[in-house]
Short mmCIF file of C-alpha atoms and ligand atoms in Angstrom, two decimals:
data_model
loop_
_atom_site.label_atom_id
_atom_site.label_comp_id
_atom_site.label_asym_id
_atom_site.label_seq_id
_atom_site.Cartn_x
_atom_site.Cartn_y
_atom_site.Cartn_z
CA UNK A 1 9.03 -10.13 -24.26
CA UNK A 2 11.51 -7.94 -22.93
CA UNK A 3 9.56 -7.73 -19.78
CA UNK A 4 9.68 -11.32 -19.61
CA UNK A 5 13.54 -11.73 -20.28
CA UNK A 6 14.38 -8.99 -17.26
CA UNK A 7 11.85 -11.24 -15.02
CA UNK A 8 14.06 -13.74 -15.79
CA UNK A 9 17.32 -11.94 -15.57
CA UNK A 10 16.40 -10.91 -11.68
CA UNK A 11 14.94 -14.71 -11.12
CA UNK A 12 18.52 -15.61 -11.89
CA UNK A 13 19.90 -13.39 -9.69
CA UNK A 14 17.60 -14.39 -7.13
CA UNK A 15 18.31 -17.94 -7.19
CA UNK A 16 22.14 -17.70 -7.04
CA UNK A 17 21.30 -14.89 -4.08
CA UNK A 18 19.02 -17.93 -2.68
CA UNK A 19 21.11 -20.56 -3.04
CA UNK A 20 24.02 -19.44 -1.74
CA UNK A 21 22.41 -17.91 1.53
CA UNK A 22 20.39 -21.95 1.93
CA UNK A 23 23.95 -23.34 1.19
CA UNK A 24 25.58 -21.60 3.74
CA UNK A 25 22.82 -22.80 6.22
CA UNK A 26 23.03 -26.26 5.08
CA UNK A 27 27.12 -26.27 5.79
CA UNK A 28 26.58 -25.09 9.26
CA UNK A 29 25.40 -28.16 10.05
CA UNK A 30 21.62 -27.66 11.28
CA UNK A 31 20.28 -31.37 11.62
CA UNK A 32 16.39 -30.43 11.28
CA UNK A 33 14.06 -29.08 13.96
CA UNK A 34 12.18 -30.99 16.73
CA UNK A 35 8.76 -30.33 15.83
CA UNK A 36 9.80 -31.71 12.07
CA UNK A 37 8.08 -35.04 12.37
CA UNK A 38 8.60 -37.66 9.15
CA UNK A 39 6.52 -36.97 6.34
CA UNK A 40 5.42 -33.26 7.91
CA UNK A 41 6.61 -31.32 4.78
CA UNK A 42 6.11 -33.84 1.94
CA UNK A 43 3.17 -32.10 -0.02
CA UNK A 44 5.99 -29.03 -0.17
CA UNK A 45 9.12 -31.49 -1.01
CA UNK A 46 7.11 -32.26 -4.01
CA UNK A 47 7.57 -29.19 -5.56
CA UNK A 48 10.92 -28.70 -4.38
CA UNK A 49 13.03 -32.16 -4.50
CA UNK A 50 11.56 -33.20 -8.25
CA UNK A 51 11.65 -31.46 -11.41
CA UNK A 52 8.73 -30.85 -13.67
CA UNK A 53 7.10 -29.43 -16.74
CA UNK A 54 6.47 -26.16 -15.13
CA UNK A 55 9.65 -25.42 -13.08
CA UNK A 56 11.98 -22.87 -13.76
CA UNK A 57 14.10 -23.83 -16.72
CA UNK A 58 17.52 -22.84 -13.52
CA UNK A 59 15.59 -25.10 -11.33
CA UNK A 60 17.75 -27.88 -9.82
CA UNK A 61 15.86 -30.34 -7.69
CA UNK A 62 17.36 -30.12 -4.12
CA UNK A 63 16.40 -30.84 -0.27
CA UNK A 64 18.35 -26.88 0.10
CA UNK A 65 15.01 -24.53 -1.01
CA UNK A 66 13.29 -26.60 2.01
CA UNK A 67 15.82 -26.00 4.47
CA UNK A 68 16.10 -22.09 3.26
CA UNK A 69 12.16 -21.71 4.02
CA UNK A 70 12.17 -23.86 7.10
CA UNK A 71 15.28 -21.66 8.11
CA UNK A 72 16.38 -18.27 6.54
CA UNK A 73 13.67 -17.36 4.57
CA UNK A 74 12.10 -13.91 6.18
CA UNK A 75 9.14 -12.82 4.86
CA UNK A 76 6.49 -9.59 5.86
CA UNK A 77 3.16 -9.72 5.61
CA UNK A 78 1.53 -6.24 5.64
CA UNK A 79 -2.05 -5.93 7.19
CA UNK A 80 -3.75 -8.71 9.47
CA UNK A 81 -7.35 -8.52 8.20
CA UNK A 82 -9.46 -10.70 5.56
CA UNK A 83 -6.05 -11.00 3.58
CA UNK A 84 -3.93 -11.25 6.24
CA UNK A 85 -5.00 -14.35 8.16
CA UNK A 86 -5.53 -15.92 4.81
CA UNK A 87 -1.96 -14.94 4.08
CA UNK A 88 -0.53 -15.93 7.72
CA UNK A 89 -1.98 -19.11 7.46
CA UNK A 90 -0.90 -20.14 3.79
CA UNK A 91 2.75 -18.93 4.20
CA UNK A 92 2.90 -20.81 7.78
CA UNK A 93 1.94 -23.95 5.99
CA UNK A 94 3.82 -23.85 3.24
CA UNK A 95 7.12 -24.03 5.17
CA UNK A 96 7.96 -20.31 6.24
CA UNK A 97 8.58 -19.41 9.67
CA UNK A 98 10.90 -16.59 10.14
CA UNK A 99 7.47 -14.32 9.60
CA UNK A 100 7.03 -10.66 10.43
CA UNK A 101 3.22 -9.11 10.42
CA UNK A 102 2.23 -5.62 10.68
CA UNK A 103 -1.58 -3.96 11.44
CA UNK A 104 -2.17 -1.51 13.00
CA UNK A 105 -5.76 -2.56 13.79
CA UNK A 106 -7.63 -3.81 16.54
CA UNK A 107 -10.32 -6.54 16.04
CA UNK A 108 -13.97 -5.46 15.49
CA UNK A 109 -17.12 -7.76 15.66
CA UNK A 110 -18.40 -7.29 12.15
CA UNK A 111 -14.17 -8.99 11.23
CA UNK A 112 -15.21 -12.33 12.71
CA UNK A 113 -17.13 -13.43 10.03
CA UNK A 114 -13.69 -13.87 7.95
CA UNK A 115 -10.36 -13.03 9.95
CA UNK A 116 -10.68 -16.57 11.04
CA UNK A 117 -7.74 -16.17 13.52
CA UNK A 118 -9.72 -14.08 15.95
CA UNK A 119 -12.53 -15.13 18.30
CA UNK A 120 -14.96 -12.76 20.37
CA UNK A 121 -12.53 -12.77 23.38
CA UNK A 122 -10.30 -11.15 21.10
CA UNK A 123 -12.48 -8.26 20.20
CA UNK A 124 -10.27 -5.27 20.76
CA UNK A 125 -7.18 -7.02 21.02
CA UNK A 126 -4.95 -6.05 17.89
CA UNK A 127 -4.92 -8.30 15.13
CA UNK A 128 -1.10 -8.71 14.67
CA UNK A 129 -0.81 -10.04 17.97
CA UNK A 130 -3.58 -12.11 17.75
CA UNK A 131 -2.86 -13.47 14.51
CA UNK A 132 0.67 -14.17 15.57
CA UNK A 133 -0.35 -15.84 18.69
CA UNK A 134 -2.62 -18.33 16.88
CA UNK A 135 -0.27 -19.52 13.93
CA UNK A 136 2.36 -19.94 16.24
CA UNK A 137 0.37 -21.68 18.66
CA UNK A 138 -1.45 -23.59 15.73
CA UNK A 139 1.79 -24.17 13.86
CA UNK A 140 4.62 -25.84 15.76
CA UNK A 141 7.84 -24.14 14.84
CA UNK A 142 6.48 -21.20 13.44
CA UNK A 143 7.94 -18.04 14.33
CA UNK A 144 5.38 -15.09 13.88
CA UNK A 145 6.51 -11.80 15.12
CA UNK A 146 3.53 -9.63 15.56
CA UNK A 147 4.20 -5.41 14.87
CA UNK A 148 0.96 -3.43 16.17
CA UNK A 149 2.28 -0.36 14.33
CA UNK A 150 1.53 1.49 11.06
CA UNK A 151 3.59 0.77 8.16
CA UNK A 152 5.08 4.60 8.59
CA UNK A 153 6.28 3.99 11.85
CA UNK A 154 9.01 1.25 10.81
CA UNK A 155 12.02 2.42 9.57
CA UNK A 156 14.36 1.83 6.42
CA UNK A 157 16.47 -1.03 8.14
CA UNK A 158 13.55 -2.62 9.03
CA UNK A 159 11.91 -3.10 5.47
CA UNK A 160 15.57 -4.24 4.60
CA UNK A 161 16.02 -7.40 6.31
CA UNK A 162 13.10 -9.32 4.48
CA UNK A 163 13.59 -11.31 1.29
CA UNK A 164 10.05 -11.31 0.51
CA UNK A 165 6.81 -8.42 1.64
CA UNK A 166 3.46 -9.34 1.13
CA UNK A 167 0.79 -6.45 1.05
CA UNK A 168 -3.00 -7.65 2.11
CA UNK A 169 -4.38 -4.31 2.34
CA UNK A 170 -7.27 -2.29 2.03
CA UNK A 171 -5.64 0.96 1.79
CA UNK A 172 -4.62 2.15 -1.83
CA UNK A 173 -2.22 4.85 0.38
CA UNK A 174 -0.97 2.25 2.54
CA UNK A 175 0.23 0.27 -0.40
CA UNK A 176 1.78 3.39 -2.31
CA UNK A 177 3.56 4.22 0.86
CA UNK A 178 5.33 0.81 0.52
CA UNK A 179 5.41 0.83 -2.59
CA UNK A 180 7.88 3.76 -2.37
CA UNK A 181 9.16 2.82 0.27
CA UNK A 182 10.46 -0.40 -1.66
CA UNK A 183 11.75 1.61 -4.08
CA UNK A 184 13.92 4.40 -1.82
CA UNK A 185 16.04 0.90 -1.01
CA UNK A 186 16.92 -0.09 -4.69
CA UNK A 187 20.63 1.09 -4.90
CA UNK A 188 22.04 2.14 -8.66
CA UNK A 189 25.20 1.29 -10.51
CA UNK A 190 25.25 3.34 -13.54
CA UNK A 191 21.56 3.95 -13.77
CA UNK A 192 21.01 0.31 -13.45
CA UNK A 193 19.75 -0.59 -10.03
CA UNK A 194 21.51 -3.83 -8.31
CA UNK A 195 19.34 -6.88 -8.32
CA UNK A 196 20.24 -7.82 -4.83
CA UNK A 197 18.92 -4.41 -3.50
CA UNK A 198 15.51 -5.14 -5.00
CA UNK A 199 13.16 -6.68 -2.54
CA UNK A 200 10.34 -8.66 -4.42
CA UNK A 201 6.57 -6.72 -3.43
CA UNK A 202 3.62 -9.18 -3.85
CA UNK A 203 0.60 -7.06 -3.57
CA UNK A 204 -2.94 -8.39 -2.99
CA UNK A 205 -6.36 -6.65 -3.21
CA UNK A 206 -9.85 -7.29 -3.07
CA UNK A 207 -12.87 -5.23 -2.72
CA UNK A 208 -16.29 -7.24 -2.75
CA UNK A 209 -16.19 -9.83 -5.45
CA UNK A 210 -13.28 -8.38 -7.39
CA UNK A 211 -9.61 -9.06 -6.71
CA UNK A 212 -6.20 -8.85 -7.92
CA UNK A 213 -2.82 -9.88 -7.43
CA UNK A 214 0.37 -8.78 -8.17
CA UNK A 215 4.25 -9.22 -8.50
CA UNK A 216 6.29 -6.06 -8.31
CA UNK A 217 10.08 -6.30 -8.72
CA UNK A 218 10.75 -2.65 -7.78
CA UNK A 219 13.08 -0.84 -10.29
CA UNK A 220 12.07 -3.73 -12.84
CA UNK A 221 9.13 -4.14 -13.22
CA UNK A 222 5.59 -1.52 -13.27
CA UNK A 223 5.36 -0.33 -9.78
CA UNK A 224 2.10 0.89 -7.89
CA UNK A 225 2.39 4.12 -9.27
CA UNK A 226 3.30 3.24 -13.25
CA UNK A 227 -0.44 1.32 -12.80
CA UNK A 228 -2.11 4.26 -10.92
CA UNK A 229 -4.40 5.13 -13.44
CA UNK A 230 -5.96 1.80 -12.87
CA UNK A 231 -7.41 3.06 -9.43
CA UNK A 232 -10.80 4.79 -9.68
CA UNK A 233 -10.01 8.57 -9.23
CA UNK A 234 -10.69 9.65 -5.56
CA UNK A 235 -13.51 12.45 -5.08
CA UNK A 236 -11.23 15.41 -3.70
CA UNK A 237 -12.65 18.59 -3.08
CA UNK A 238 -10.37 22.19 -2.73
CA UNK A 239 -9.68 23.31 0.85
CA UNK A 240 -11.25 26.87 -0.69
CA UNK A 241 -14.39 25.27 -1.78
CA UNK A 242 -15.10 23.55 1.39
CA UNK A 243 -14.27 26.64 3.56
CA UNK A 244 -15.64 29.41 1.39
CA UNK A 245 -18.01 28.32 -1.38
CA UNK A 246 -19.72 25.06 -0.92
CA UNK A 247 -21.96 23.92 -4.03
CA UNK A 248 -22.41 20.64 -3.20
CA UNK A 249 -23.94 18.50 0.18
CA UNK A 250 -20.24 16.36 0.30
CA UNK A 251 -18.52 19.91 0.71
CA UNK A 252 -20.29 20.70 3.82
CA UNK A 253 -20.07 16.98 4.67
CA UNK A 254 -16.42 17.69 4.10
CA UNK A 255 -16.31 20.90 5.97
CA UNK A 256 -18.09 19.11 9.17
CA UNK A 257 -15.39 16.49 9.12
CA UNK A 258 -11.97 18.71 8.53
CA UNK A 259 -12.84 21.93 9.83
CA UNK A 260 -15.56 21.54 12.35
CA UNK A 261 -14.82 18.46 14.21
CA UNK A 262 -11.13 19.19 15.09
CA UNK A 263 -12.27 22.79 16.11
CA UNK A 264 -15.28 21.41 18.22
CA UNK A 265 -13.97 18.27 19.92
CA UNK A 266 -17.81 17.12 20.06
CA UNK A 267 -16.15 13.67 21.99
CA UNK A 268 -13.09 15.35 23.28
CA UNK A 269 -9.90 14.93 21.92
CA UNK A 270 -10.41 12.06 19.84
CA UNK A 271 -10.53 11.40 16.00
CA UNK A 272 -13.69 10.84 14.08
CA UNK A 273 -14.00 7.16 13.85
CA UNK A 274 -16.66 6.50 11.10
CA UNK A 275 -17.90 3.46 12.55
CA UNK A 276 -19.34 5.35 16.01
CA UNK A 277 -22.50 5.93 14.92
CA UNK A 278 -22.75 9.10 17.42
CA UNK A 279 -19.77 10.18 15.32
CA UNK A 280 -21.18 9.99 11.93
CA UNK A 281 -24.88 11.47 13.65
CA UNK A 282 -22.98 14.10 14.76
CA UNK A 283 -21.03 14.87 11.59
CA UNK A 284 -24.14 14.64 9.71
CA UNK A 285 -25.86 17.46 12.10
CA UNK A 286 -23.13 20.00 11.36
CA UNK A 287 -23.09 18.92 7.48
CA UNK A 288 -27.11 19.73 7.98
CA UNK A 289 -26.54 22.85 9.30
CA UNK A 290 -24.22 24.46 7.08
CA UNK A 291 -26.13 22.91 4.03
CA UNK A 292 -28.91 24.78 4.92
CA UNK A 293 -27.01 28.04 5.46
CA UNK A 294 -25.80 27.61 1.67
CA UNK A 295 -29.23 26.19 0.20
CA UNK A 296 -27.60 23.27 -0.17
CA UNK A 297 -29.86 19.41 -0.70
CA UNK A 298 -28.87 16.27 -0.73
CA UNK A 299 -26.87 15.71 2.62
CA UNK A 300 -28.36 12.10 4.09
CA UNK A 301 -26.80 9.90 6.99
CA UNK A 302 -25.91 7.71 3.80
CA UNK A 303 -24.05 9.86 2.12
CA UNK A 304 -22.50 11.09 5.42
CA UNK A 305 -21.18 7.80 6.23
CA UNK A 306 -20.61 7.16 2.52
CA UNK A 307 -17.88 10.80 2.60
CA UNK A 308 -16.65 10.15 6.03
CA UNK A 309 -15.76 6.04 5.67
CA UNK A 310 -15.36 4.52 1.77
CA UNK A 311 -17.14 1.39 2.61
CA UNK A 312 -15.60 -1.87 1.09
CA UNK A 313 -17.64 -4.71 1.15
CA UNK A 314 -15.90 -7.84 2.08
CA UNK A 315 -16.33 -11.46 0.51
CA UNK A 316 -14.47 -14.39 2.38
CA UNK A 317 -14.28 -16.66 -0.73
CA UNK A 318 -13.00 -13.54 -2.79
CA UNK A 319 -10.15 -12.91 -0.21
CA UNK A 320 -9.33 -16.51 -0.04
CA UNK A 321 -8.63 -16.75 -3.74
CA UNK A 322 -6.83 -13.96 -4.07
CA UNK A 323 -4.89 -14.64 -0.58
CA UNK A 324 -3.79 -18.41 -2.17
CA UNK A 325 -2.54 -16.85 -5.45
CA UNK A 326 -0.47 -14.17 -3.47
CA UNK A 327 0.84 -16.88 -1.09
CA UNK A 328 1.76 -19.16 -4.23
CA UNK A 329 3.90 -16.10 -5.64
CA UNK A 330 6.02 -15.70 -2.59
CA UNK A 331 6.52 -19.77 -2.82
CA UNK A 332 7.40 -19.78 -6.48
CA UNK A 333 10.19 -16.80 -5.79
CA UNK A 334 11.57 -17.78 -2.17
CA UNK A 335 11.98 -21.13 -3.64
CA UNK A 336 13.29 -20.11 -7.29
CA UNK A 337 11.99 -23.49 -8.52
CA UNK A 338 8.90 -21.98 -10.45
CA UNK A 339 8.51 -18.87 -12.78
CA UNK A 340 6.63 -16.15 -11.09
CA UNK A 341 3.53 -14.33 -12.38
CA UNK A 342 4.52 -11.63 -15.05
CA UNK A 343 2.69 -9.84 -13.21
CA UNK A 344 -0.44 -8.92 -13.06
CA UNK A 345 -3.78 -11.29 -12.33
CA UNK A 346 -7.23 -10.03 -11.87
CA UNK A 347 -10.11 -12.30 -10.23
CA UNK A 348 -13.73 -11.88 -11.00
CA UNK A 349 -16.65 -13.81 -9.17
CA UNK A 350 -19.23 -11.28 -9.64
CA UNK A 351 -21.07 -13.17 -12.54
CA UNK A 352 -19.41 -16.83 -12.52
CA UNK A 353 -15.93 -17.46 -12.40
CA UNK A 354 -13.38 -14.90 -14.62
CA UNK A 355 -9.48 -14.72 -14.44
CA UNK A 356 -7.27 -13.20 -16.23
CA UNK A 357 -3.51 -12.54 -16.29
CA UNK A 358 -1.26 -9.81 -18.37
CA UNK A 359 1.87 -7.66 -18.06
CA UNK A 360 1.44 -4.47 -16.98
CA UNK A 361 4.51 -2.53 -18.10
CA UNK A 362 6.51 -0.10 -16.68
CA UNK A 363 5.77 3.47 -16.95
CA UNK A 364 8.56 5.45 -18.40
CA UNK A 365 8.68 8.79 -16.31
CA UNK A 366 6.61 6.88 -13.36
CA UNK A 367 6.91 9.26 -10.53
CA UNK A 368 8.01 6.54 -7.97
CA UNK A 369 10.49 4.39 -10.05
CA UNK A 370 11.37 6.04 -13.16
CA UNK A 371 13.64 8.43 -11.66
CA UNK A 372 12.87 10.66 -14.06
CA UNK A 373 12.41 14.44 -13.45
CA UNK A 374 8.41 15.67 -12.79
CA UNK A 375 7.26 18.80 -14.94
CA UNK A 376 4.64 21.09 -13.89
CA UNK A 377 3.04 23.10 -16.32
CA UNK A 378 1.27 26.30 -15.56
CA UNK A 379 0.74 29.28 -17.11
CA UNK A 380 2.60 32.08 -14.70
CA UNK A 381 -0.74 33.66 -13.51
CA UNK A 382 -2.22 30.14 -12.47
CA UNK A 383 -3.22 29.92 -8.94
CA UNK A 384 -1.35 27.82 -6.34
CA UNK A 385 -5.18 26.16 -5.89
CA UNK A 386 -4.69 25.07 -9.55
CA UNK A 387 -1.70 23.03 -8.88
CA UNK A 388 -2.69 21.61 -5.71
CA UNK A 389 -6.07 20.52 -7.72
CA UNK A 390 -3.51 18.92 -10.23
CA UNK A 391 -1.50 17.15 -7.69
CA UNK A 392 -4.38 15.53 -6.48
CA UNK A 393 -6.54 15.34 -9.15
CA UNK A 394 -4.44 14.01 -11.96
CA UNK A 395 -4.90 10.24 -12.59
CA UNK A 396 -0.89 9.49 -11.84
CA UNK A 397 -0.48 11.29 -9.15
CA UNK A 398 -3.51 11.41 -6.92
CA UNK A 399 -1.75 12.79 -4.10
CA UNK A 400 -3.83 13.07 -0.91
CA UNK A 401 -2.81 16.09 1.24
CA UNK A 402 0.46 17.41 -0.70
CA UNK A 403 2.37 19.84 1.10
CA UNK A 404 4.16 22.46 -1.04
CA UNK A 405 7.68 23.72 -0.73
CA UNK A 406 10.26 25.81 -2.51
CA UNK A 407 13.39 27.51 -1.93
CA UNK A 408 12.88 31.32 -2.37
CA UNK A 409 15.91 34.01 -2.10
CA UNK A 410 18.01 30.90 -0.09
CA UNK A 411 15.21 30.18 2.02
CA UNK A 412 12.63 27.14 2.09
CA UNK A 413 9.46 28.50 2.00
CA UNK A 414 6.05 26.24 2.79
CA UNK A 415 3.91 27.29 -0.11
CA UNK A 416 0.88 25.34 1.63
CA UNK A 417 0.57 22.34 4.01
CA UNK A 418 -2.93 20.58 5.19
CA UNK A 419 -1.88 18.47 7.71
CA UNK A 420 -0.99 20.63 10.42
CA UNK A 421 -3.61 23.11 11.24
CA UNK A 422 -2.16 26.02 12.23
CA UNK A 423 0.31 25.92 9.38
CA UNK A 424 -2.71 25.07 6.73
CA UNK A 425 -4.63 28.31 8.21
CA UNK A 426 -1.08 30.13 7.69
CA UNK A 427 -1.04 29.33 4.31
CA UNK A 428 -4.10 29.07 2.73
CA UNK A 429 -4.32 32.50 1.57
CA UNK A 430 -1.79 31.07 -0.64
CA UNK A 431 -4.01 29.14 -2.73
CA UNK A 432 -5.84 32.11 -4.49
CA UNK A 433 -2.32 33.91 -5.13
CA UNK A 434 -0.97 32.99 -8.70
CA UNK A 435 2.49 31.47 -9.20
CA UNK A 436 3.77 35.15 -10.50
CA UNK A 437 2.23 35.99 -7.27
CA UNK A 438 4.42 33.75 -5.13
CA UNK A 439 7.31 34.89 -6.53
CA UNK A 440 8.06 32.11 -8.07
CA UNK A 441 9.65 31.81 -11.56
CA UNK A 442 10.34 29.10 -14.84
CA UNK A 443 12.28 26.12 -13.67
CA UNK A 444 11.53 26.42 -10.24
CA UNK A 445 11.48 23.21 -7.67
CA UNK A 446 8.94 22.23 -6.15
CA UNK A 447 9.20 19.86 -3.26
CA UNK A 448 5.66 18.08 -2.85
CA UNK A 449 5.47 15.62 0.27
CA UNK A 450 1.97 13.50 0.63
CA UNK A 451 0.81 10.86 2.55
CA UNK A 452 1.33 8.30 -0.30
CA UNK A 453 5.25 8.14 -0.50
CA UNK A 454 7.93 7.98 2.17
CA UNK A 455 10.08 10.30 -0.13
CA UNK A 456 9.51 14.13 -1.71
CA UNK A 457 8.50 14.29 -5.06
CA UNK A 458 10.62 17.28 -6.80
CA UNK A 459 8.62 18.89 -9.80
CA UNK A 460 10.08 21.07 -11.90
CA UNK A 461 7.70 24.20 -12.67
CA UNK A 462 7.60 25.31 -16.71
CA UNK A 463 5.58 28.43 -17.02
CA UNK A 464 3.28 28.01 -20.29
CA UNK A 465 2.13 30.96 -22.09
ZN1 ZN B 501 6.66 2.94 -11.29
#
């Protein structure tokens, strides 16, 4: 219940935030919009201009919520794919205009079949613009701005002018990137963070016939991270492994991909793209090769494309569901004038039809939102490999590439770092030093930066005996 009662403590803060901003549109005298014909937004009026059973027990029938959607209301969608165009199309009918969408995607053949926005001309066109183009050509008075970007390339005061951001992604890293990134805006007053700082995260995912939606409040309610351990774990396997002491076919498959294929340029300076067929063929060779140098069965094309690309299936009617539910959320908390989903739903139409809905609850020393200090405990003659194995391993963290730094004798010291290859070939002798080793000691800092979070994560080392 207490979950519940904070829900409702932001909601309240939310609709006086709401209100006021729709008043002040309403007093400056805006007499409707030209391509507002009679009778265009009645199915929404009905939810807004009458009361009901199922309203929110603040709600206060008014023609204002209307005007704030049709006018102020600024919404991002994230991702312009199967969810996206779903998404784009749902919001833009609903009422909101002032719409930002970001993707950093162009469009592929194999999309048409669902990202029902795009048509063959528009194969390699990028999706945000195309999507944009459409609704606004499809919806009169819709404003979609169109961001052909990734999410890490937009800034802080970007994120910050939208009431609402809606995530249709297929990227688990993606949406922990935003996830934090939601939360690095949350200001604090006395350890409690200020409702109007919060920006509301509604988070859609499918893969195949499975879906989910969510409502994050971040700093109120469980984040990305506090559910983690709700993500299958991610096969990861030790730089050492793959460059030493293979065992298994995905190692060399691994070692193909990493070290090989920026070393080789096979296709000049390009990355590996694991829908080029030559690319995978190619990747596969080298995994072949090395495979046989170990004694090492088992490395297919399959399984090639299976390391290089994690293939998610996609189901129209799946992201259509899930798509309308997400959509409905962002209604229900622009408007004020129905209680939100507390706050988690999962969709099932494997076997049948199966929903279900429950509260997933914060975590208390969630490394995104708890704010919390991170231990890290290793015995003193652990190796740096062991930690990095932890750091990406562990089922709340699953960090992708960390990269490692302390401060030793004054200085900052990079303990190991992947993504940058001449620094990663620097340090990996690193990894089979132990902590003692490294010179570093009990209570040390660690500063761990990875793909998934726009902010360091500082870990406090405790040696163990
Ligand atoms: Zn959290």
């Amino acid at each position: 219940m207490l979950g519940r009662n904070r829900l409702a403590e932001v909601q309240r803060s939310k609709v006086q935030f709401i209100v006021v901003s729709s008043r002040m549109a309403v007093d400056g005298g805006h007499a409707g919009i030209g391509c507002d014909w009679d009778g265009r937004w009645n199915h929404v009026r009905k939810f807004l201009e009458r009361t009901g059973p199922f309203t929110h027990p603040d709600f206060e029938p008014s023609t204002e919520s209307l005007q704030f959607l049709l006018e102020k209301c600024k919404i991002l969608v994230i991702g312009a794919g199967g969810l996206g165009c779903e998404l784009l199309k749902n919001l833009a009918l609903s009422g909101f205009r002032l719409i930002h969408v970001v993707d950093m995607d162009t469009i592929d053949l194999s999309n048409l079949n669902r990202q029902f926005l795009f048509r063959p001309k528009d194969v390699g066109r990028p999706k945000a613009d195309v999507a944009a183009d459409f609704v606004n050509s499809r919806v009169p008075g819709c404003r979609v701005v169109p961001h052909f970007k990734k999410i890490q390339d937009l800034d802080e005061a970007f994120y910050r002018q939208f009431h609402i951001i809606v995530c249709g992604l297929d990227s688990i890293i993606a949406r922990r990137w935003m996830n934090g990134m939601l939360i690095s805006l949350l200001n604090y007053e006395d350890e409690v963070v200020d409702p109007t700082s919060i920006i509301p995260l509604i988070d859609g995912g499918t893969e195949g016939f499975k879906g989910n939606a969510r409502v994050i409040l971040p700093g109120m309610t469980a984040c990305i991270e506090c559910t983690l351990e709700l993500y299958p774990p991610q096969v990861n396997f030790p730089m050492c492994t793959i460059a030493s002491m293979p065992r298994l076919p995905e190692h060399c498959i691994e070692y193909a991909r990493i070290l090989q294929w920026p070393k080789e340029k096979p296709f000049g300076d390009i990355s590996l793209d694991g829908d080029n067929p030559e690319h995978i063929q190619w990747v596969f060779e080298r995994a072949q090769e090395r495979a046989s140098e170990f004694s090492i069965t088992g490395v297919t094309y399959r399984l090639t494309q299976g390391v290089v690309k994690r293939i998610i299936p996609a189901v129209a009617s799946t992201n259509a569901v899930i798509a309308a539910a997400c959509a409905t959320e962002v209604f229900k908390i622009a408007t004020s004038a129905y209680v939100p989903l507390n706050n988690y739903l999962v969709f099932n139409d494997v076997d049948g039809l199966y929903t279900y809905m429950f509260e997933a609850e914060r975590k208390k020393n969630c490394a995104a939102c708890s704010q919390v200090p991170q231990n890290l405990q290793f015995p003193s003659s652990a190796k740096l490999q062991e930690v990095l194995k932890y750091l990406t391993e562990n089922a709340s963290l699953q960090m992708k590439s960390p990269a490692i730094t302390t401060t030793l004798e004054g200085k900052n010291k990079t303990l190991y770092l992947q993504s940058v290859k001449a620094i990663e070939e620097r340090t990996r002798p690193n990894l089979c030093k132990t902590l003692k080793e490294l010179g570093l000691s009990d209570g040390q800092e660690l500063a761990v930066a990875d793909i998934t979070t726009p902010q360091t994560v500082l870990f406090k080392l405790n040696f163990i005996t």
